[in-house]
PDB file of C-alpha atoms in Angstrom:
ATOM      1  CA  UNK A   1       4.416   7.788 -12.109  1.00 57.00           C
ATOM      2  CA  UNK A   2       3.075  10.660 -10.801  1.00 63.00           C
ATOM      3  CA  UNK A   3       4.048  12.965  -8.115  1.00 85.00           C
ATOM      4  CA  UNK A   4       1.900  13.449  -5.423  1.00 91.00           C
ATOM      5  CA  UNK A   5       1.747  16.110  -2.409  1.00 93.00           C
ATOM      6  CA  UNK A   6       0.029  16.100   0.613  1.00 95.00           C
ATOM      7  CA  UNK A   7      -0.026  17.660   3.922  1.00 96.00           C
ATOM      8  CA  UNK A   8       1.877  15.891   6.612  1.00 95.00           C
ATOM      9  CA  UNK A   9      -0.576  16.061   9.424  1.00 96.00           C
ATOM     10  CA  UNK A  10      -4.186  17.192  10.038  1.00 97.00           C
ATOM     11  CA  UNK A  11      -6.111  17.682  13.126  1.00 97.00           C
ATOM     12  CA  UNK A  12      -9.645  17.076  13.707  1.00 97.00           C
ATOM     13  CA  UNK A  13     -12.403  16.707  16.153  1.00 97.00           C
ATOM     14  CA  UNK A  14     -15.195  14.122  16.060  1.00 97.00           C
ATOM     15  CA  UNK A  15     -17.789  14.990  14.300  1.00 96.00           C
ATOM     16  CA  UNK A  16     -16.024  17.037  11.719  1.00 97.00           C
ATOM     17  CA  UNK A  17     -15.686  16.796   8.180  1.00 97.00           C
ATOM     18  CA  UNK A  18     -12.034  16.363   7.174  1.00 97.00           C
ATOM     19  CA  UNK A  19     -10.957  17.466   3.888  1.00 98.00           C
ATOM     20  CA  UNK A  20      -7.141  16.031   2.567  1.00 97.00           C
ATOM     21  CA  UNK A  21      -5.822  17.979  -0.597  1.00 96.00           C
ATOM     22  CA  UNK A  22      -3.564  16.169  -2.747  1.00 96.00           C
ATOM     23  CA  UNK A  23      -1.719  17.976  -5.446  1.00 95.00           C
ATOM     24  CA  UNK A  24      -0.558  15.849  -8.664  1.00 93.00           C
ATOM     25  CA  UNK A  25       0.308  18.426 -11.610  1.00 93.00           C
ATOM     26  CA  UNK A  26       2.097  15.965 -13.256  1.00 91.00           C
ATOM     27  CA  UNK A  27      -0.974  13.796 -13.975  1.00 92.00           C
ATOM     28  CA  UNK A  28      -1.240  11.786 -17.015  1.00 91.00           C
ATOM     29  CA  UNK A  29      -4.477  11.257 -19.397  1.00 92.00           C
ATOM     30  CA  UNK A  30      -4.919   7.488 -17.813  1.00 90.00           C
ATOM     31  CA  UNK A  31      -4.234   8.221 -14.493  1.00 91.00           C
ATOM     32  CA  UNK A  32      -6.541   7.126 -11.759  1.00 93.00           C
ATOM     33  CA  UNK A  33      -6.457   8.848  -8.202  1.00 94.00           C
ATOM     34  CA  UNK A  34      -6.700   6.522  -5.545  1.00 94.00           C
ATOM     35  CA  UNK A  35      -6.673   6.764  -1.616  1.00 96.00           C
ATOM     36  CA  UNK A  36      -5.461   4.323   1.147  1.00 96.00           C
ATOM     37  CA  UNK A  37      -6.251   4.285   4.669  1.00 97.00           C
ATOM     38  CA  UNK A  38      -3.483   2.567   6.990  1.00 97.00           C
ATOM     39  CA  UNK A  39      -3.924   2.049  10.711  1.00 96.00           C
ATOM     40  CA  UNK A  40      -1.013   1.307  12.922  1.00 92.00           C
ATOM     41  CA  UNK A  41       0.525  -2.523  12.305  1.00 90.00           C
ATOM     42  CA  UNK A  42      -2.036  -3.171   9.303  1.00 94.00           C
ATOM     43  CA  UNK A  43      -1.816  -3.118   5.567  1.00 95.00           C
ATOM     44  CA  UNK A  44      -3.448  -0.419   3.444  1.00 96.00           C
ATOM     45  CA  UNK A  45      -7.141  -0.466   2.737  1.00 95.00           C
ATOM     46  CA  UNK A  46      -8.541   1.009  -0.366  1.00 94.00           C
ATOM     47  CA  UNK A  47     -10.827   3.972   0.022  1.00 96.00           C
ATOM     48  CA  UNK A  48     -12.121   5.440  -2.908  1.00 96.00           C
ATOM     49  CA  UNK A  49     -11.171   5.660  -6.646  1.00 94.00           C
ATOM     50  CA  UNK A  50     -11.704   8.175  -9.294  1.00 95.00           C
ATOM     51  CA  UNK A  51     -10.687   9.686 -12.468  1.00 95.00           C
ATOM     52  CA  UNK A  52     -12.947  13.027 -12.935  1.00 92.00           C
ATOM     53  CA  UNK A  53     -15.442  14.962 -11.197  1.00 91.00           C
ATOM     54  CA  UNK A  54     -17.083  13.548  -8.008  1.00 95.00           C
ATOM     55  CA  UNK A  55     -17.132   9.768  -6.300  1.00 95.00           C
ATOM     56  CA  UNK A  56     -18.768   8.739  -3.717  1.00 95.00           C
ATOM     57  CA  UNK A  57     -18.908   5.843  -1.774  1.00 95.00           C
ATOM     58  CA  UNK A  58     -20.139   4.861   1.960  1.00 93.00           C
ATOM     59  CA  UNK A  59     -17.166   5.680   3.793  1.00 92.00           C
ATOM     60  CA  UNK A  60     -15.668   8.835   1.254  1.00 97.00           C
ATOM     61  CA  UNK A  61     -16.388  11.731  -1.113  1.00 97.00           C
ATOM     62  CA  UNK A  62     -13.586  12.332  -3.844  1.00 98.00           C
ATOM     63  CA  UNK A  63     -13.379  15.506  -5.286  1.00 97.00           C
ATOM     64  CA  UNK A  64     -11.679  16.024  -8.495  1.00 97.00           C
ATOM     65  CA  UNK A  65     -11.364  19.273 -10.231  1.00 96.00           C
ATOM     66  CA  UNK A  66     -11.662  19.940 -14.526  1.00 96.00           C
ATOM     67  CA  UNK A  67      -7.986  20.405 -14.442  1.00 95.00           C
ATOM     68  CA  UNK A  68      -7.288  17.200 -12.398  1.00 95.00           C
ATOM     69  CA  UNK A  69      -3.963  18.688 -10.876  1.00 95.00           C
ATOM     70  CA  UNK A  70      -5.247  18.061  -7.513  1.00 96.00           C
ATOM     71  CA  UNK A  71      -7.895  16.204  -5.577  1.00 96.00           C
ATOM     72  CA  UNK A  72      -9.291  16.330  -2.593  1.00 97.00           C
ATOM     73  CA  UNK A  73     -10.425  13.360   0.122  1.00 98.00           C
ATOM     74  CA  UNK A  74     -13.604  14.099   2.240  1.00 98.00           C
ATOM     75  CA  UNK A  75     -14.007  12.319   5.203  1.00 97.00           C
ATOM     76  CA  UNK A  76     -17.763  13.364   6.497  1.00 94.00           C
ATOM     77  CA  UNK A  77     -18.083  13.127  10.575  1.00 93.00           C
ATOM     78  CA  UNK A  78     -15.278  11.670  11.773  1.00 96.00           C
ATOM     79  CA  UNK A  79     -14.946   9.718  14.426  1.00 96.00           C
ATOM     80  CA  UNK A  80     -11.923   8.369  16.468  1.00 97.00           C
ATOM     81  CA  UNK A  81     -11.236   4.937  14.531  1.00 96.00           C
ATOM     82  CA  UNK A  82     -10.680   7.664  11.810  1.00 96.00           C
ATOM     83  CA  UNK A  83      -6.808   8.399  13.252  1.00 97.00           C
ATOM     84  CA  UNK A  84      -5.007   7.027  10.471  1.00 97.00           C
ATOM     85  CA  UNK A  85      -2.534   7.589   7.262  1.00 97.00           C
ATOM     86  CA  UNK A  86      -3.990   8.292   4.568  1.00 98.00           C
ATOM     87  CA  UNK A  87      -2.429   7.905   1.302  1.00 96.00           C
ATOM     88  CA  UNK A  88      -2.986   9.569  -2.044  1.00 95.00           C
ATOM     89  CA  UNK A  89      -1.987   7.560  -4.888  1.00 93.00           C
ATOM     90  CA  UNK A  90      -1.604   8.495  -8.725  1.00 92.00           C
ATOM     91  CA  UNK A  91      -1.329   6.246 -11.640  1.00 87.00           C
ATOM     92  CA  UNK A  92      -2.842   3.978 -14.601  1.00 84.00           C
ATOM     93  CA  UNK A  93      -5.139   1.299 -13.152  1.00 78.00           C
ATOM     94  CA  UNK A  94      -2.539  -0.726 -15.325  1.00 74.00           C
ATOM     95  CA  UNK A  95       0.260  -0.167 -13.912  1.00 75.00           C
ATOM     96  CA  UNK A  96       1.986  -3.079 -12.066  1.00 69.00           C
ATOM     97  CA  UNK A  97       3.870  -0.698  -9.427  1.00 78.00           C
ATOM     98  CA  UNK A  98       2.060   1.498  -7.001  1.00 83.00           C
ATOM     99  CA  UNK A  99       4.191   4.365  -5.824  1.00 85.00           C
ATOM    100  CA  UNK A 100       3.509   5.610  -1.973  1.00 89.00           C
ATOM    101  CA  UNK A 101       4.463   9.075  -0.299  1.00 86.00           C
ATOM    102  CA  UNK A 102       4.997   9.306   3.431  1.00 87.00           C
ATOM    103  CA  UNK A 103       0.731  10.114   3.967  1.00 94.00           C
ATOM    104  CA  UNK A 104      -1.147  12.103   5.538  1.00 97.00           C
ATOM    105  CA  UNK A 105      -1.493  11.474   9.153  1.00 97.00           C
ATOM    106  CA  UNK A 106      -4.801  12.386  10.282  1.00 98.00           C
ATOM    107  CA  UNK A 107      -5.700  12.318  14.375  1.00 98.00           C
ATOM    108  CA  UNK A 108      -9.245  12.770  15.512  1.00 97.00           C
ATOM    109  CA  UNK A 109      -9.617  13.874  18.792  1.00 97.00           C
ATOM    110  CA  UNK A 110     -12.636  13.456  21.302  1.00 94.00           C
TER     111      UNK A 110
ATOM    112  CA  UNK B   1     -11.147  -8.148   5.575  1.00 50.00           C
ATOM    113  CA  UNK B   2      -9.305  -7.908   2.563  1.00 54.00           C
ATOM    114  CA  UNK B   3      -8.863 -11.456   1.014  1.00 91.00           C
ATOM    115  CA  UNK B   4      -4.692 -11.109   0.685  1.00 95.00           C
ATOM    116  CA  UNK B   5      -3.583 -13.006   3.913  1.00 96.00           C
ATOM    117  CA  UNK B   6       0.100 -13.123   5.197  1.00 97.00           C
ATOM    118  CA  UNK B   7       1.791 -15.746   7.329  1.00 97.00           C
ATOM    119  CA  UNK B   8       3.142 -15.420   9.870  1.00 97.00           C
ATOM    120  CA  UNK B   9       1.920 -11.717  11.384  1.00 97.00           C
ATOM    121  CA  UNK B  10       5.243 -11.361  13.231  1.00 97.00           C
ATOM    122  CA  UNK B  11       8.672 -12.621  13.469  1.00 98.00           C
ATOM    123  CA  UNK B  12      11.568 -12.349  15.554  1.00 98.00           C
ATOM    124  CA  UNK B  13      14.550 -13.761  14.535  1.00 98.00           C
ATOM    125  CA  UNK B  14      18.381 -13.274  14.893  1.00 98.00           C
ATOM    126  CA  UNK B  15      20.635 -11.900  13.026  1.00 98.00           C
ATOM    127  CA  UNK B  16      22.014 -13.846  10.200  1.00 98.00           C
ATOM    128  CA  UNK B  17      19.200 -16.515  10.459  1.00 98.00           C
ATOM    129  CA  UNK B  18      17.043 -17.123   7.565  1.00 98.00           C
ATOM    130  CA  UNK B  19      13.365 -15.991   7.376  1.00 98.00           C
ATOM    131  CA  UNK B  20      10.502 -16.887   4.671  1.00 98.00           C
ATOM    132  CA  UNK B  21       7.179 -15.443   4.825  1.00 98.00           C
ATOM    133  CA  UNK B  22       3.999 -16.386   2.597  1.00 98.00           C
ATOM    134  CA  UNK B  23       1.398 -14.441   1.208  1.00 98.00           C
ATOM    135  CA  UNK B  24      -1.825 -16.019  -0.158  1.00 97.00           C
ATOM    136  CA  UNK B  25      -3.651 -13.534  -2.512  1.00 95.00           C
ATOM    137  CA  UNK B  26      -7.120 -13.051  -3.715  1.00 92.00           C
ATOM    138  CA  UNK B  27      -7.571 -16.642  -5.560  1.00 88.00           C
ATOM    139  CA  UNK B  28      -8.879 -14.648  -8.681  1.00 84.00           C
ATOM    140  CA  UNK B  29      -6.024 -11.922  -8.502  1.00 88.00           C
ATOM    141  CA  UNK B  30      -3.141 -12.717 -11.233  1.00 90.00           C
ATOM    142  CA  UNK B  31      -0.612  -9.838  -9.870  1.00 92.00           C
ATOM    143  CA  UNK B  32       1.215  -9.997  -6.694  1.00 94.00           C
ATOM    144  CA  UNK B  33       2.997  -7.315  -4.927  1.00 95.00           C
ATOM    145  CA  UNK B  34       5.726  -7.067  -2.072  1.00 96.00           C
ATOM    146  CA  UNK B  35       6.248  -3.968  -0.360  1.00 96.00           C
ATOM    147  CA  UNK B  36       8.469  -3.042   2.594  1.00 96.00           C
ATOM    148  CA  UNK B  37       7.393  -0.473   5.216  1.00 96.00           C
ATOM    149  CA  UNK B  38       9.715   1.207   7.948  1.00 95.00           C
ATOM    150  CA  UNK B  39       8.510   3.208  10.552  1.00 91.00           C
ATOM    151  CA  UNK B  40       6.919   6.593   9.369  1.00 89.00           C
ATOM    152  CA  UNK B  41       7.440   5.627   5.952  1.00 92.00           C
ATOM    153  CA  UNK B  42       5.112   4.689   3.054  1.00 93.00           C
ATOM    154  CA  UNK B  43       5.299   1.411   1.424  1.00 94.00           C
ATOM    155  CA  UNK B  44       8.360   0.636  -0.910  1.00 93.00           C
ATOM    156  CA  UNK B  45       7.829  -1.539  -3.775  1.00 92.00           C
ATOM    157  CA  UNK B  46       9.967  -4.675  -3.768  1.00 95.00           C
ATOM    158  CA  UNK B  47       8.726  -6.902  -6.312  1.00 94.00           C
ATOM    159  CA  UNK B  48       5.771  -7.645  -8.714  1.00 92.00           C
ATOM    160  CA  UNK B  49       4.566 -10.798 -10.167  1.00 94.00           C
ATOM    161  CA  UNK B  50       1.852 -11.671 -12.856  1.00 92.00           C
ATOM    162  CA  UNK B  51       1.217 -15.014 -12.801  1.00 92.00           C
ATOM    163  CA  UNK B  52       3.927 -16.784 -11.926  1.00 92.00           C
ATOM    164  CA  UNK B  53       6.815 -14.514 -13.472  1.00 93.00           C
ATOM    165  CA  UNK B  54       8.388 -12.360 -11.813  1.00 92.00           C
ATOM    166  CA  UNK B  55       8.627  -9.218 -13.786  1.00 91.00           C
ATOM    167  CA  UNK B  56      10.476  -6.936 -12.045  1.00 89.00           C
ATOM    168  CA  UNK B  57      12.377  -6.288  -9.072  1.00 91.00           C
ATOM    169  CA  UNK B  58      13.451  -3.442  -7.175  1.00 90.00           C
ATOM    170  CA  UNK B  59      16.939  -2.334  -6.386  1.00 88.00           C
ATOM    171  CA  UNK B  60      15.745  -2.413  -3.085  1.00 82.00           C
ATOM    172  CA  UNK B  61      16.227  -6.237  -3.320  1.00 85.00           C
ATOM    173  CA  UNK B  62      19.455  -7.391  -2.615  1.00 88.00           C
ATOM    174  CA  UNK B  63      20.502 -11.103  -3.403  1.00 92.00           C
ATOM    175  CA  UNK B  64      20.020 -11.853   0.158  1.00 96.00           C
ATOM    176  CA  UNK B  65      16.453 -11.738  -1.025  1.00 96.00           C
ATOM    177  CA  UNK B  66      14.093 -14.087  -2.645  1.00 95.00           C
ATOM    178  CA  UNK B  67      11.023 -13.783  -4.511  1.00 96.00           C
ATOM    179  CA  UNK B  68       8.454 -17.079  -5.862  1.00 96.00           C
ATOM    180  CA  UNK B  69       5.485 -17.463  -6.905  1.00 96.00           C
ATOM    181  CA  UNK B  70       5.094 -21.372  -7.921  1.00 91.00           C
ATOM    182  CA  UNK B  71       1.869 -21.849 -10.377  1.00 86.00           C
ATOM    183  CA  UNK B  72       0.858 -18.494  -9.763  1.00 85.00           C
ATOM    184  CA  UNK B  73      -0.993 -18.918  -6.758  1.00 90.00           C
ATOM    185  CA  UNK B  74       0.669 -17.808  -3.348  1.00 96.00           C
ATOM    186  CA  UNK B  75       3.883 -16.326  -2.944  1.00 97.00           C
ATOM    187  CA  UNK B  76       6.853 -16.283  -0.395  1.00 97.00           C
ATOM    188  CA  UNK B  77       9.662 -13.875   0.424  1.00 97.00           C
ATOM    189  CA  UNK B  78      12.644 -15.297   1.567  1.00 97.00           C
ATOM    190  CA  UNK B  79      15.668 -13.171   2.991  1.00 97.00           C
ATOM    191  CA  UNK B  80      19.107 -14.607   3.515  1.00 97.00           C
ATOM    192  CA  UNK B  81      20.793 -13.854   6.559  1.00 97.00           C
ATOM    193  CA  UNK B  82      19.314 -11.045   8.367  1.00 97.00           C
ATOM    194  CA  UNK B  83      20.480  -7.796   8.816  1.00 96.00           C
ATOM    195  CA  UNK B  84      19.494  -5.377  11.905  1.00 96.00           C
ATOM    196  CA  UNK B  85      18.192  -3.069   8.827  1.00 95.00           C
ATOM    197  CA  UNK B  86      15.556  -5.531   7.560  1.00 97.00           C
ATOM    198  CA  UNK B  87      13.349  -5.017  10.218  1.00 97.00           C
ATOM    199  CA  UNK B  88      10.243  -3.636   9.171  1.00 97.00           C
ATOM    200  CA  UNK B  89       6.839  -4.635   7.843  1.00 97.00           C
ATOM    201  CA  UNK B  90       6.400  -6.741   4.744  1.00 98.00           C
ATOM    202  CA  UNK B  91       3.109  -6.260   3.050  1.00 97.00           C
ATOM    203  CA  UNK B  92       1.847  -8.329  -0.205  1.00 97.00           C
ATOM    204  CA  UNK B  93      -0.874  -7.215  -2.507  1.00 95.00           C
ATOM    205  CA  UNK B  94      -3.088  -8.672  -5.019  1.00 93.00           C
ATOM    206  CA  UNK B  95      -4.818  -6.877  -8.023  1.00 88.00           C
ATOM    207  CA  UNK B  96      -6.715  -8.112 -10.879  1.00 76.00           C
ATOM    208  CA  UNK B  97      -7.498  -4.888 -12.883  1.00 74.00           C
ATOM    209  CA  UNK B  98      -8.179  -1.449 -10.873  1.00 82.00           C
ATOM    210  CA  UNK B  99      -7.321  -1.922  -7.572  1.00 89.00           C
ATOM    211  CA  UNK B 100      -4.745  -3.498  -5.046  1.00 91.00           C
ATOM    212  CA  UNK B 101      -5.666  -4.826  -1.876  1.00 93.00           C
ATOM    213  CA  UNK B 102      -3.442  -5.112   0.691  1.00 95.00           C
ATOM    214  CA  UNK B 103      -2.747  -8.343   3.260  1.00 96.00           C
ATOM    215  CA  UNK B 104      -2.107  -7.859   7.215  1.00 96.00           C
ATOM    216  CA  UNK B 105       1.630  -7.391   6.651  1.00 97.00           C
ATOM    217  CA  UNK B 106       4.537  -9.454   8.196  1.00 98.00           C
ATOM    218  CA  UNK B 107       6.185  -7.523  11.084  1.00 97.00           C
ATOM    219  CA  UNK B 108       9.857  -8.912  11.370  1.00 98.00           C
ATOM    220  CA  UNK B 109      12.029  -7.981  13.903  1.00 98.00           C
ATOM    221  CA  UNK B 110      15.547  -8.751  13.387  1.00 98.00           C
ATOM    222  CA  UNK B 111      17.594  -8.881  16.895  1.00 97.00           C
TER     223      UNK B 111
END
């Protein structure tokens, strides 16, 4: 599995756009890059999926450069109920094991 | 809401009891995940079944631990006399093909 880095911790305020990096150089031909959200005492919830270029969905932009060795999460005009951990995941859509970091904490301020 | 629900949400129990918690997964989903979360941390695999095997296990799971998933459809975790350090959450997953999603998680508290 992949490696995966992210930043610890990012501030924002609402209203922002809030842009998580993830760095995977390690990244293999069937890889996937996929993000979780996690709020306090809940479970993971799937954000956004990709494998090249740009996704878009209504909640998240993934950006994912030629070289794929990083990606980045977009998060347009945050708002407070954005505070969360955000997780950057790397792997074959395949694969039976998913393989977490620590997150990115992100905390949106008023 | 996800789909993936987990029973109960939280549980207290003393040390050296038994516990067993159930996870009921998307109804079309044939993999099943448990992960363990401690405070700060990411989630740490556990164990993964298709089906109804079980098909691998992490070291993570002592024998005090219990995996099953009878006829494929929901799952429970067992764990043999608690320790202090098996508090945390325990989350299941489900996944058919591209992604996972992710039940409520079991919060256990071991006193």
């Amino acid at each position: 599995l992949a490696k995966t880095t992210q930043p610890i911790s990012m501030d924002s305020y609402e209203g922002q756009e809030v842009n998580i990096t993830c760095s995977h150089n390690n990244i293999a031909t069937n890889d996937y890059i996929t993000w979780y959200q996690q709020f306090p005492s809940q479970g993971p919830r799937f954000i956004i999926q990709g494998y090249k270029t740009k996704v878009t969905n209504e909640v998240a932009s993934l950006f994912i450069p030629a070289d794929r060795k990083s990606s980045t999460l977009s998060l347009p005009r945050v708002s407070l109920s954005d505070t969360a951990v955000y997780y950057c995941l790397v792997g074959d859509r395949g694969d039976y094991k998913l393989s977490f970091g620590a997150g990115t904490t992100v905390t949106v301020r008023a | 809401d996800t789909g993936v629900s987990q029973d109960p949400r939280h549980k207290i129990t003393k040390r050296g009891q038994n516990v067993t918690f159930r996870c009921d997964p998307i109804s079309e989903h044939n993999r099943l995940y448990w992960y363990r979360q401690t405070l700060g941390q990411g989630p740490e695999f556990l164990t993964y079944f298709q089906n109804e095997a079980q098909l691998e296990k992490s070291r993570l799971l002592s024998d005090r631990f219990s995996a099953e998933r009878p006829k494929g459809s929901f799952s429970t975790l067992e764990i043999q006399r608690t320790e202090q350090g098996d508090s945390a959450m325990y989350l299941c997953a489900s996944k058919v093909t591209e992604v996972a999603f992710f039940g409520q998680g079991t919060r256990l508290t071991v006193v």
